Amino acid sequence: MTHINKLKIFNDPIYGFITIPNELVYDLIQHPYFQRLRRISQMGLSYLVYPGANHTRFHHALGCMHLMKKAIDTLRFKDVVISEEEENALLIAILLHDIGHGPFSHAMEKSIVEDVHHEAISLLFMNQLNDEFDGRLSLAIQVFKGEYHRKFMLQLISSQLDMDRMDYLKRDSFYTGVAEGNVNSERLIQMMNVENNVLVIEEKGIYSVEKFLLSRRLMYWQAYLHKTSLVAELILMKVLKRAKELTLKGIKLPCSEPLSYFMHNKVTLEDFDAEKLDLFSQLDDFDIISALKAWQRHSDFILSTLSKMIINRDLLKIKLSAEKIPMEESQSLKEEFAEAHQISAVDAGYFIFRGKIKNQAYSKEAEPIRILKKDKTIEDVVEASDQLNLKSLSKLVTKYYICFPKQLI
């Protein structure tokens, strides 16, 4: 039997070469569950706005692992003891943190795989992989669930300044061309330390943290909550909801077997056994896009019209407002549209709807970003900063929207 060299390197456009640290990590990357992430876009339908935003969750997971290795090296350099077993657990936990994402995951979570959060599915995948790899992921799972006694390890994976955010902001900024999101992850990692078992940023890194939070806020308004990306995702949600509605009425829709299964069945977290997990692992962006291509020729007016909108990027109009949009406004538009297309007012709700979006760059309710002062005291970044804008970054900003067909303008 030939020995496979498993210590390979990836060429990443952002960090240069990313090294696979050991054979276990290589085998996890090679697993079909993980390879599926190559077929799941990191930014959903944002490529309809930013044509370069075609990067995948596979890219992102590797980038997070690379940053985690850098963070471990930095902390060890500062005399934080991290065993080889703990290092492995951190690398595996961050590598697999997004493995439960479905295609266009936020739209899926609100229509097809209802109320089952991707993090819960990530954990199911991790447990399944742990069985396959003879329990070698046990510590990674413990850390991921926040059950390990060294709190800073969870903070590196999931907090307001974790490897996940550091990678996606930098990566999404690179691929969209939205320069404001380009965070200095190298500098942030260099400033990390551990005090009393929690993650802290040394005082001289405070400006990098401020820039990071500002970048996050700008990326949300300019990229993640860009009104065209938002309306595209809302339309996708409506298409999937309509498809499920028709399927449950006994109307057969052309689509892949895994997608068909989730449209026919309401699957809760309790129902997710190994068989359902395997079906879920066969879902990716291609299932959804090919279904939309088929559905645009369907006889159902709602399904075909909405599917065409996404395929041809001829979307609904979206109007944002700082004030709540009155119900009467959407009601009169619905009546007008229903009459013009001979459909019910309820069905017109697929084309005319209201909602709200929220953006908060820094949450005071969540675990704070702690600044380690020179006198060894620890302060929340909002208190430690002399910037007034950090206080405003922790304010929750709500915007209201209404979507409607262009011909109603």
PDB file of C-alpha atoms in Angstrom, residues 70-82 152 156 192-194 199:
ATOM      1  CA  LYS A  70      -1.452  31.517  14.418  1.00  0.00           C
ATOM      2  CA  ALA A  71      -3.388  32.338  17.610  1.00  0.00           C
ATOM      3  CA  ILE A  72      -2.121  29.158  19.320  1.00  0.00           C
ATOM      4  CA  ASP A  73       1.482  29.984  18.348  1.00  0.00           C
ATOM      5  CA  THR A  74       1.101  33.558  19.661  1.00  0.00           C
ATOM      6  CA  LEU A  75      -0.375  32.439  22.993  1.00  0.00           C
ATOM      7  CA  ARG A  76       2.327  29.793  23.458  1.00  0.00           C
ATOM      8  CA  PHE A  77       4.950  32.451  22.779  1.00  0.00           C
ATOM      9  CA  LYS A  78       3.390  34.407  25.672  1.00  0.00           C
ATOM     10  CA  ASP A  79       3.735  31.361  27.975  1.00  0.00           C
ATOM     11  CA  VAL A  80       0.109  30.203  27.775  1.00  0.00           C
ATOM     12  CA  VAL A  81       0.347  26.426  28.047  1.00  0.00           C
ATOM     13  CA  ILE A  82      -1.666  24.671  25.313  1.00  0.00           C
ATOM     14  CA  PHE A 152     -10.552  31.157  26.392  1.00  0.00           C
ATOM     15  CA  LEU A 156     -11.248  31.683  20.126  1.00  0.00           C
ATOM     16  CA  MET A 192      -4.047  38.350  22.146  1.00  0.00           C
ATOM     17  CA  ASN A 193      -3.272  36.995  25.578  1.00  0.00           C
ATOM     18  CA  VAL A 194      -4.940  34.946  28.308  1.00  0.00           C
ATOM     19  CA  LEU A 199      -9.089  35.873  26.304  1.00  0.00           C
TER      20      LEU A 199
END
